[in-house]
Amino acid sequence: MPSSRDTPIQVADLSFDYVGRTVLNDIRLSVGAGKIVGLLGPNGSGKSTLLKIIAGTLPGYRGSVQVAGVEVRSFARGKLARLVAMVQQEPEFSFNYSVLEIVLMGRHPHLAGLAFESAADVEIAHAALDRCGILALGQRPIHELSSGERQRVVFARALAQEPMILLLDEPASFLDIRHQVEIFDIVRELAEVQGCAVLTAVHDLNLAAEYFDQVYLLSDRTIAACGSSGTVLNYANLTRVFETELYVDTNALTGKLLIVPLSGRSRRLLAETRAPRRNGGHQDS
Amino acid sequence: MVHRTERLTGRRVLIVTLLLAALLALCIGGGIAFGAGTVNFSSLLPGGSLTEVEHAILLQVRLPRVLAAGLLGGALAVAGVVFQALLRNPLADPYVLGVAGGASIGGVVALLLGLGSVGVMGGAAVPAFAFAGALAALLLIESIATVGGQLTVYSILLTGAIFNSFAAALIYFIQSVASLQQLHEIVFYLMGRVPALGYQELAVLALAIVIVDLAVYTMCRDYNALSLGEEGAMLLGVDVGRTKRFTFVLGSLLTGLCVAVAGLIGFVGLVVPHMLRLVIGPDHRLLLPAAFLGGASFLVLADLAARLLLVPNELPVGVVTALIGGPFFLYLLRTRGRNYAF
């Protein structure tokens, strides 16, 4: 077993039932310090559930889920929140706080009792806003922002939490391509410079190929494949897990995988030409 | 008006609290100075002296009445803030979670049993019955709404709403079997009015409200985090289950106290928190003390209006709060709502 210092997230034999239905079964996963690990899989394959279990919001699991060497369900809430930050897929804002106030809430686990945020806390929040390119939005009410802007606010809040472990559930689903890249560049910097362990669910396979060190493919409630993104992300695995035809090729610039979805019309075209060799040559890898 | 600055500091809380305290002091002064009876204020100047009647009007009638209005208004506004934070909905009011129904049943039963006269238990029978009703409702709703050891917002809300409908039906039933005299008492009890309390009773009420308010205040940062949803708050380290349970109990105690003492005074718990959020923002570290002082000022003024509008008769203060509060609320919503609406 690797040490908890090098491997902040260690999951073994994890199963989880939700109202009598098995959502996750026999999951084994680990995320090393300084690594970006991707969770990929079709809708309903249990990615979000797995992230929530590691974040400690679903304590009724079976098996072992260790964060920094301690079983998640035996953590005190406040202590866990100083180690782990999570960007939720569907954040809620029931009252109209300003953007800065929302990001300052990331300091909540670091404050004691009735304390007010110190100048240092505000500094941290401003730095997080600046890093996400939304410093100018600081005084805007959260209800006035677009979905993409809100998503960056939530990400900035997670940064302000200064976590050792960062869990991301579709953090870029509302972002345009430039902001997707900006967010994942920040994620990479967090991992490489600060040694943050990052586990992130995404649907964008090209982002996964470009950024992730390792990938877990979830399918049918369990792990269908795992390993370095270069080996796991291939034509056979992807078409099997996602149950759709894809065009898979190599990115000539980076040598990484290039994945393009095929419409029904394109799939018919493919069947008519019966030229599987044109499909990037990845069928057998 | 106080504008929102970059961030909330202890200093800002202090300044806004002092401003609102000054406003409350003004309202209390007004509430004592004006009324149905006449007091010649020149006798307050040096060299003058109050007649015995004036002395009695000011210190035995108006002052306790104004203090009661302040305490009730403050408690109702805080209960409103607390339930809005718990349900994560700015439209919640203190009566939404069923405790008011329980308190009403208790009070109405006491009136039906003829315990409403001052001779019985020094007039304390009705509030005592009502508070017992509130506690019974609190325990019942909490036990029904707890599913698998968890108190969920939907189940509290549904249980509370259904319990309130049940309580209303029961009260209609009691009214239909009550005598005409009792019916009159019941209707006036339920309408909501600021009671004439002695200084001892006021002290007990004040102590209870202050203790509950302080307990609520220890959770103010958790309420901020709770606006991000239960999962969002958990991710920031809040013990959400514990916070929800304490909040439900404390908010219900405040509401139960108010209904027991004063019947159903509407709109304070809804309008005051919302007005304040528009002006000072939603942070509960400031909103909670501001709601207490703002609610107190609001009800002192509304009670003054209730005493003055139909001299020599009095309006129920609940009628006044709704008549002033409703239109004012809509006005604020139209003019300021764009920036800090829900």
JSON list of N, CA and C in Angstrom, two decimals, chain B residues 78-134:
[
{"chain": "B", "resi": 78, "resn": "VAL", "atom": "N", "xyz": [-36.24, 37.72, 13.67]},
{"chain": "B", "resi": 78, "resn": "VAL", "atom": "CA", "xyz": [-35.15, 36.74, 13.76]},
{"chain": "B", "resi": 78, "resn": "VAL", "atom": "C", "xyz": [-35.66, 35.35, 13.38]},
{"chain": "B", "resi": 79, "resn": "ALA", "atom": "N", "xyz": [-36.86, 35.00, 13.86]},
{"chain": "B", "resi": 79, "resn": "ALA", "atom": "CA", "xyz": [-37.43, 33.69, 13.49]},
{"chain": "B", "resi": 79, "resn": "ALA", "atom": "C", "xyz": [-37.58, 33.59, 11.98]},
{"chain": "B", "resi": 80, "resn": "GLY", "atom": "N", "xyz": [-37.98, 34.71, 11.35]},
{"chain": "B", "resi": 80, "resn": "GLY", "atom": "CA", "xyz": [-38.11, 34.72, 9.89]},
{"chain": "B", "resi": 80, "resn": "GLY", "atom": "C", "xyz": [-36.77, 34.44, 9.22]},
{"chain": "B", "resi": 81, "resn": "VAL", "atom": "N", "xyz": [-35.74, 35.15, 9.64]},
{"chain": "B", "resi": 81, "resn": "VAL", "atom": "CA", "xyz": [-34.39, 34.97, 9.05]},
{"chain": "B", "resi": 81, "resn": "VAL", "atom": "C", "xyz": [-33.95, 33.51, 9.20]},
{"chain": "B", "resi": 82, "resn": "VAL", "atom": "N", "xyz": [-34.20, 32.98, 10.40]},
{"chain": "B", "resi": 82, "resn": "VAL", "atom": "CA", "xyz": [-33.72, 31.63, 10.71]},
{"chain": "B", "resi": 82, "resn": "VAL", "atom": "C", "xyz": [-34.43, 30.58, 9.84]},
{"chain": "B", "resi": 83, "resn": "PHE", "atom": "N", "xyz": [-35.74, 30.71, 9.69]},
{"chain": "B", "resi": 83, "resn": "PHE", "atom": "CA", "xyz": [-36.47, 29.74, 8.87]},
{"chain": "B", "resi": 83, "resn": "PHE", "atom": "C", "xyz": [-36.13, 29.91, 7.39]},
{"chain": "B", "resi": 84, "resn": "GLN", "atom": "N", "xyz": [-35.90, 31.17, 6.98]},
{"chain": "B", "resi": 84, "resn": "GLN", "atom": "CA", "xyz": [-35.50, 31.39, 5.58]},
{"chain": "B", "resi": 84, "resn": "GLN", "atom": "C", "xyz": [-34.15, 30.74, 5.31]},
{"chain": "B", "resi": 85, "resn": "ALA", "atom": "N", "xyz": [-33.24, 30.83, 6.28]},
{"chain": "B", "resi": 85, "resn": "ALA", "atom": "CA", "xyz": [-31.92, 30.20, 6.10]},
{"chain": "B", "resi": 85, "resn": "ALA", "atom": "C", "xyz": [-32.06, 28.68, 6.08]},
{"chain": "B", "resi": 86, "resn": "LEU", "atom": "N", "xyz": [-32.89, 28.15, 6.96]},
{"chain": "B", "resi": 86, "resn": "LEU", "atom": "CA", "xyz": [-33.07, 26.70, 7.06]},
{"chain": "B", "resi": 86, "resn": "LEU", "atom": "C", "xyz": [-33.69, 26.14, 5.78]},
{"chain": "B", "resi": 87, "resn": "LEU", "atom": "N", "xyz": [-34.74, 26.82, 5.29]},
{"chain": "B", "resi": 87, "resn": "LEU", "atom": "CA", "xyz": [-35.44, 26.32, 4.10]},
{"chain": "B", "resi": 87, "resn": "LEU", "atom": "C", "xyz": [-34.80, 26.84, 2.82]},
{"chain": "B", "resi": 88, "resn": "ARG", "atom": "N", "xyz": [-33.80, 27.69, 2.94]},
{"chain": "B", "resi": 88, "resn": "ARG", "atom": "CA", "xyz": [-33.10, 28.30, 1.81]},
{"chain": "B", "resi": 88, "resn": "ARG", "atom": "C", "xyz": [-34.12, 28.95, 0.85]},
{"chain": "B", "resi": 89, "resn": "ASN", "atom": "N", "xyz": [-35.06, 29.69, 1.47]},
{"chain": "B", "resi": 89, "resn": "ASN", "atom": "CA", "xyz": [-36.10, 30.31, 0.68]},
{"chain": "B", "resi": 89, "resn": "ASN", "atom": "C", "xyz": [-36.51, 31.62, 1.35]},
{"chain": "B", "resi": 90, "resn": "PRO", "atom": "N", "xyz": [-36.36, 32.75, 0.66]},
{"chain": "B", "resi": 90, "resn": "PRO", "atom": "CA", "xyz": [-36.67, 34.03, 1.30]},
{"chain": "B", "resi": 90, "resn": "PRO", "atom": "C", "xyz": [-38.16, 34.24, 1.51]},
{"chain": "B", "resi": 91, "resn": "LEU", "atom": "N", "xyz": [-39.00, 33.33, 1.01]},
{"chain": "B", "resi": 91, "resn": "LEU", "atom": "CA", "xyz": [-40.44, 33.50, 1.19]},
{"chain": "B", "resi": 91, "resn": "LEU", "atom": "C", "xyz": [-40.98, 32.76, 2.41]},
{"chain": "B", "resi": 92, "resn": "ALA", "atom": "N", "xyz": [-40.09, 32.08, 3.14]},
{"chain": "B", "resi": 92, "resn": "ALA", "atom": "CA", "xyz": [-40.55, 31.40, 4.35]},
{"chain": "B", "resi": 92, "resn": "ALA", "atom": "C", "xyz": [-40.88, 32.44, 5.41]},
{"chain": "B", "resi": 93, "resn": "ASP", "atom": "N", "xyz": [-41.87, 32.17, 6.25]},
{"chain": "B", "resi": 93, "resn": "ASP", "atom": "CA", "xyz": [-42.11, 33.07, 7.37]},
{"chain": "B", "resi": 93, "resn": "ASP", "atom": "C", "xyz": [-42.18, 32.24, 8.65]},
{"chain": "B", "resi": 94, "resn": "PRO", "atom": "N", "xyz": [-42.20, 32.89, 9.81]},
{"chain": "B", "resi": 94, "resn": "PRO", "atom": "CA", "xyz": [-42.09, 32.12, 11.06]},
{"chain": "B", "resi": 94, "resn": "PRO", "atom": "C", "xyz": [-43.23, 31.13, 11.26]},
{"chain": "B", "resi": 95, "resn": "TYR", "atom": "N", "xyz": [-44.36, 31.34, 10.58]},
{"chain": "B", "resi": 95, "resn": "TYR", "atom": "CA", "xyz": [-45.52, 30.50, 10.84]},
{"chain": "B", "resi": 95, "resn": "TYR", "atom": "C", "xyz": [-45.60, 29.29, 9.92]},
{"chain": "B", "resi": 96, "resn": "VAL", "atom": "N", "xyz": [-44.65, 29.18, 9.00]},
{"chain": "B", "resi": 96, "resn": "VAL", "atom": "CA", "xyz": [-44.79, 28.18, 7.94]},
{"chain": "B", "resi": 96, "resn": "VAL", "atom": "C", "xyz": [-44.57, 26.75, 8.46]},
{"chain": "B", "resi": 97, "resn": "LEU", "atom": "N", "xyz": [-43.83, 26.60, 9.56]},
{"chain": "B", "resi": 97, "resn": "LEU", "atom": "CA", "xyz": [-43.45, 25.24, 9.96]},
{"chain": "B", "resi": 97, "resn": "LEU", "atom": "C", "xyz": [-44.34, 24.61, 11.03]},
{"chain": "B", "resi": 98, "resn": "GLY", "atom": "N", "xyz": [-45.55, 25.11, 11.20]},
{"chain": "B", "resi": 98, "resn": "GLY", "atom": "CA", "xyz": [-46.53, 24.37, 11.99]},
{"chain": "B", "resi": 98, "resn": "GLY", "atom": "C", "xyz": [-46.60, 24.70, 13.46]},
{"chain": "B", "resi": 99, "resn": "VAL", "atom": "N", "xyz": [-45.53, 25.26, 14.02]},
{"chain": "B", "resi": 99, "resn": "VAL", "atom": "CA", "xyz": [-45.54, 25.55, 15.45]},
{"chain": "B", "resi": 99, "resn": "VAL", "atom": "C", "xyz": [-46.61, 26.58, 15.79]},
{"chain": "B", "resi": 100, "resn": "ALA", "atom": "N", "xyz": [-46.83, 27.52, 14.86]},
{"chain": "B", "resi": 100, "resn": "ALA", "atom": "CA", "xyz": [-47.86, 28.53, 15.09]},
{"chain": "B", "resi": 100, "resn": "ALA", "atom": "C", "xyz": [-49.23, 27.87, 15.22]},
{"chain": "B", "resi": 101, "resn": "GLY", "atom": "N", "xyz": [-49.47, 26.85, 14.41]},
{"chain": "B", "resi": 101, "resn": "GLY", "atom": "CA", "xyz": [-50.74, 26.12, 14.49]},
{"chain": "B", "resi": 101, "resn": "GLY", "atom": "C", "xyz": [-50.92, 25.49, 15.86]},
{"chain": "B", "resi": 102, "resn": "GLY", "atom": "N", "xyz": [-49.85, 24.87, 16.36]},
{"chain": "B", "resi": 102, "resn": "GLY", "atom": "CA", "xyz": [-49.92, 24.24, 17.68]},
{"chain": "B", "resi": 102, "resn": "GLY", "atom": "C", "xyz": [-50.19, 25.26, 18.78]},
{"chain": "B", "resi": 103, "resn": "ALA", "atom": "N", "xyz": [-49.49, 26.40, 18.69]},
{"chain": "B", "resi": 103, "resn": "ALA", "atom": "CA", "xyz": [-49.69, 27.45, 19.69]},
{"chain": "B", "resi": 103, "resn": "ALA", "atom": "C", "xyz": [-51.12, 27.98, 19.63]},
{"chain": "B", "resi": 104, "resn": "SER", "atom": "N", "xyz": [-51.64, 28.16, 18.41]},
{"chain": "B", "resi": 104, "resn": "SER", "atom": "CA", "xyz": [-53.01, 28.66, 18.27]},
{"chain": "B", "resi": 104, "resn": "SER", "atom": "C", "xyz": [-54.00, 27.71, 18.91]},
{"chain": "B", "resi": 105, "resn": "ILE", "atom": "N", "xyz": [-53.83, 26.42, 18.65]},
{"chain": "B", "resi": 105, "resn": "ILE", "atom": "CA", "xyz": [-54.74, 25.43, 19.24]},
{"chain": "B", "resi": 105, "resn": "ILE", "atom": "C", "xyz": [-54.71, 25.56, 20.77]},
{"chain": "B", "resi": 106, "resn": "GLY", "atom": "N", "xyz": [-53.49, 25.61, 21.32]},
{"chain": "B", "resi": 106, "resn": "GLY", "atom": "CA", "xyz": [-53.37, 25.72, 22.78]},
{"chain": "B", "resi": 106, "resn": "GLY", "atom": "C", "xyz": [-54.10, 26.93, 23.32]},
{"chain": "B", "resi": 107, "resn": "GLY", "atom": "N", "xyz": [-53.87, 28.09, 22.70]},
{"chain": "B", "resi": 107, "resn": "GLY", "atom": "CA", "xyz": [-54.51, 29.32, 23.16]},
{"chain": "B", "resi": 107, "resn": "GLY", "atom": "C", "xyz": [-56.02, 29.26, 23.04]},
{"chain": "B", "resi": 108, "resn": "VAL", "atom": "N", "xyz": [-56.49, 28.74, 21.90]},
{"chain": "B", "resi": 108, "resn": "VAL", "atom": "CA", "xyz": [-57.93, 28.68, 21.66]},
{"chain": "B", "resi": 108, "resn": "VAL", "atom": "C", "xyz": [-58.60, 27.71, 22.63]},
{"chain": "B", "resi": 109, "resn": "VAL", "atom": "N", "xyz": [-57.95, 26.60, 22.91]},
{"chain": "B", "resi": 109, "resn": "VAL", "atom": "CA", "xyz": [-58.51, 25.65, 23.88]},
{"chain": "B", "resi": 109, "resn": "VAL", "atom": "C", "xyz": [-58.64, 26.31, 25.25]},
{"chain": "B", "resi": 110, "resn": "ALA", "atom": "N", "xyz": [-57.60, 27.06, 25.63]},
{"chain": "B", "resi": 110, "resn": "ALA", "atom": "CA", "xyz": [-57.65, 27.75, 26.92]},
{"chain": "B", "resi": 110, "resn": "ALA", "atom": "C", "xyz": [-58.83, 28.72, 26.97]},
{"chain": "B", "resi": 111, "resn": "LEU", "atom": "N", "xyz": [-59.06, 29.43, 25.88]},
{"chain": "B", "resi": 111, "resn": "LEU", "atom": "CA", "xyz": [-60.18, 30.37, 25.84]},
{"chain": "B", "resi": 111, "resn": "LEU", "atom": "C", "xyz": [-61.51, 29.61, 25.92]},
{"chain": "B", "resi": 112, "resn": "LEU", "atom": "N", "xyz": [-61.57, 28.47, 25.21]},
{"chain": "B", "resi": 112, "resn": "LEU", "atom": "CA", "xyz": [-62.80, 27.67, 25.22]},
{"chain": "B", "resi": 112, "resn": "LEU", "atom": "C", "xyz": [-63.10, 27.17, 26.62]},
{"chain": "B", "resi": 113, "resn": "LEU", "atom": "N", "xyz": [-62.05, 26.87, 27.39]},
{"chain": "B", "resi": 113, "resn": "LEU", "atom": "CA", "xyz": [-62.24, 26.36, 28.75]},
{"chain": "B", "resi": 113, "resn": "LEU", "atom": "C", "xyz": [-62.53, 27.51, 29.72]},
{"chain": "B", "resi": 114, "resn": "GLY", "atom": "N", "xyz": [-62.62, 28.73, 29.18]},
{"chain": "B", "resi": 114, "resn": "GLY", "atom": "CA", "xyz": [-62.93, 29.87, 30.03]},
{"chain": "B", "resi": 114, "resn": "GLY", "atom": "C", "xyz": [-61.76, 30.32, 30.88]},
{"chain": "B", "resi": 115, "resn": "LEU", "atom": "N", "xyz": [-60.55, 30.06, 30.43]},
{"chain": "B", "resi": 115, "resn": "LEU", "atom": "CA", "xyz": [-59.37, 30.44, 31.21]},
{"chain": "B", "resi": 115, "resn": "LEU", "atom": "C", "xyz": [-58.81, 31.80, 30.78]},
{"chain": "B", "resi": 116, "resn": "GLY", "atom": "N", "xyz": [-59.59, 32.52, 29.96]},
{"chain": "B", "resi": 116, "resn": "GLY", "atom": "CA", "xyz": [-59.07, 33.76, 29.39]},
{"chain": "B", "resi": 116, "resn": "GLY", "atom": "C", "xyz": [-59.13, 34.96, 30.30]},
{"chain": "B", "resi": 117, "resn": "SER", "atom": "N", "xyz": [-59.91, 34.88, 31.37]},
{"chain": "B", "resi": 117, "resn": "SER", "atom": "CA", "xyz": [-60.07, 36.07, 32.21]},
{"chain": "B", "resi": 117, "resn": "SER", "atom": "C", "xyz": [-58.83, 36.30, 33.05]},
{"chain": "B", "resi": 118, "resn": "VAL", "atom": "N", "xyz": [-58.63, 37.54, 33.47]},
{"chain": "B", "resi": 118, "resn": "VAL", "atom": "CA", "xyz": [-57.43, 37.92, 34.22]},
{"chain": "B", "resi": 118, "resn": "VAL", "atom": "C", "xyz": [-57.38, 37.18, 35.55]},
{"chain": "B", "resi": 119, "resn": "GLY", "atom": "N", "xyz": [-58.56, 36.80, 36.06]},
{"chain": "B", "resi": 119, "resn": "GLY", "atom": "CA", "xyz": [-58.60, 36.14, 37.36]},
{"chain": "B", "resi": 119, "resn": "GLY", "atom": "C", "xyz": [-57.88, 34.80, 37.39]},
{"chain": "B", "resi": 120, "resn": "VAL", "atom": "N", "xyz": [-57.84, 34.09, 36.23]},
{"chain": "B", "resi": 120, "resn": "VAL", "atom": "CA", "xyz": [-57.25, 32.76, 36.22]},
{"chain": "B", "resi": 120, "resn": "VAL", "atom": "C", "xyz": [-55.74, 32.86, 36.00]},
{"chain": "B", "resi": 121, "resn": "MET", "atom": "N", "xyz": [-54.97, 32.36, 36.95]},
{"chain": "B", "resi": 121, "resn": "MET", "atom": "CA", "xyz": [-53.50, 32.36, 36.85]},
{"chain": "B", "resi": 121, "resn": "MET", "atom": "C", "xyz": [-52.95, 33.73, 36.48]},
{"chain": "B", "resi": 122, "resn": "GLY", "atom": "N", "xyz": [-53.59, 34.78, 36.95]},
{"chain": "B", "resi": 122, "resn": "GLY", "atom": "CA", "xyz": [-53.12, 36.13, 36.64]},
{"chain": "B", "resi": 122, "resn": "GLY", "atom": "C", "xyz": [-53.11, 36.43, 35.14]},
{"chain": "B", "resi": 123, "resn": "GLY", "atom": "N", "xyz": [-53.99, 35.78, 34.38]},
{"chain": "B", "resi": 123, "resn": "GLY", "atom": "CA", "xyz": [-54.06, 36.03, 32.94]},
{"chain": "B", "resi": 123, "resn": "GLY", "atom": "C", "xyz": [-53.04, 35.25, 32.15]},
{"chain": "B", "resi": 124, "resn": "ALA", "atom": "N", "xyz": [-52.25, 34.39, 32.83]},
{"chain": "B", "resi": 124, "resn": "ALA", "atom": "CA", "xyz": [-51.17, 33.68, 32.14]},
{"chain": "B", "resi": 124, "resn": "ALA", "atom": "C", "xyz": [-51.62, 32.34, 31.56]},
{"chain": "B", "resi": 125, "resn": "ALA", "atom": "N", "xyz": [-52.89, 31.97, 31.78]},
{"chain": "B", "resi": 125, "resn": "ALA", "atom": "CA", "xyz": [-53.33, 30.64, 31.35]},
{"chain": "B", "resi": 125, "resn": "ALA", "atom": "C", "xyz": [-53.27, 30.49, 29.84]},
{"chain": "B", "resi": 126, "resn": "VAL", "atom": "N", "xyz": [-53.74, 31.51, 29.13]},
{"chain": "B", "resi": 126, "resn": "VAL", "atom": "CA", "xyz": [-53.79, 31.39, 27.66]},
{"chain": "B", "resi": 126, "resn": "VAL", "atom": "C", "xyz": [-52.39, 31.26, 27.07]},
{"chain": "B", "resi": 127, "resn": "PRO", "atom": "N", "xyz": [-51.47, 32.18, 27.40]},
{"chain": "B", "resi": 127, "resn": "PRO", "atom": "CA", "xyz": [-50.11, 32.00, 26.88]},
{"chain": "B", "resi": 127, "resn": "PRO", "atom": "C", "xyz": [-49.47, 30.68, 27.30]},
{"chain": "B", "resi": 128, "resn": "ALA", "atom": "N", "xyz": [-49.74, 30.25, 28.53]},
{"chain": "B", "resi": 128, "resn": "ALA", "atom": "CA", "xyz": [-49.15, 28.98, 28.98]},
{"chain": "B", "resi": 128, "resn": "ALA", "atom": "C", "xyz": [-49.67, 27.82, 28.15]},
{"chain": "B", "resi": 129, "resn": "PHE", "atom": "N", "xyz": [-50.97, 27.79, 27.93]},
{"chain": "B", "resi": 129, "resn": "PHE", "atom": "CA", "xyz": [-51.56, 26.74, 27.09]},
{"chain": "B", "resi": 129, "resn": "PHE", "atom": "C", "xyz": [-51.00, 26.82, 25.67]},
{"chain": "B", "resi": 130, "resn": "ALA", "atom": "N", "xyz": [-50.90, 28.05, 25.17]},
{"chain": "B", "resi": 130, "resn": "ALA", "atom": "CA", "xyz": [-50.44, 28.22, 23.79]},
{"chain": "B", "resi": 130, "resn": "ALA", "atom": "C", "xyz": [-48.99, 27.75, 23.65]},
{"chain": "B", "resi": 131, "resn": "PHE", "atom": "N", "xyz": [-48.16, 28.09, 24.62]},
{"chain": "B", "resi": 131, "resn": "PHE", "atom": "CA", "xyz": [-46.76, 27.68, 24.52]},
{"chain": "B", "resi": 131, "resn": "PHE", "atom": "C", "xyz": [-46.64, 26.16, 24.63]},
{"chain": "B", "resi": 132, "resn": "ALA", "atom": "N", "xyz": [-47.49, 25.57, 25.51]},
{"chain": "B", "resi": 132, "resn": "ALA", "atom": "CA", "xyz": [-47.51, 24.10, 25.58]},
{"chain": "B", "resi": 132, "resn": "ALA", "atom": "C", "xyz": [-47.91, 23.51, 24.23]},
{"chain": "B", "resi": 133, "resn": "GLY", "atom": "N", "xyz": [-48.88, 24.14, 23.58]},
{"chain": "B", "resi": 133, "resn": "GLY", "atom": "CA", "xyz": [-49.31, 23.69, 22.25]},
{"chain": "B", "resi": 133, "resn": "GLY", "atom": "C", "xyz": [-48.17, 23.79, 21.25]},
{"chain": "B", "resi": 134, "resn": "ALA", "atom": "N", "xyz": [-47.40, 24.89, 21.35]},
{"chain": "B", "resi": 134, "resn": "ALA", "atom": "CA", "xyz": [-46.27, 25.08, 20.43]},
{"chain": "B", "resi": 134, "resn": "ALA", "atom": "C", "xyz": [-45.23, 23.99, 20.63]}
]
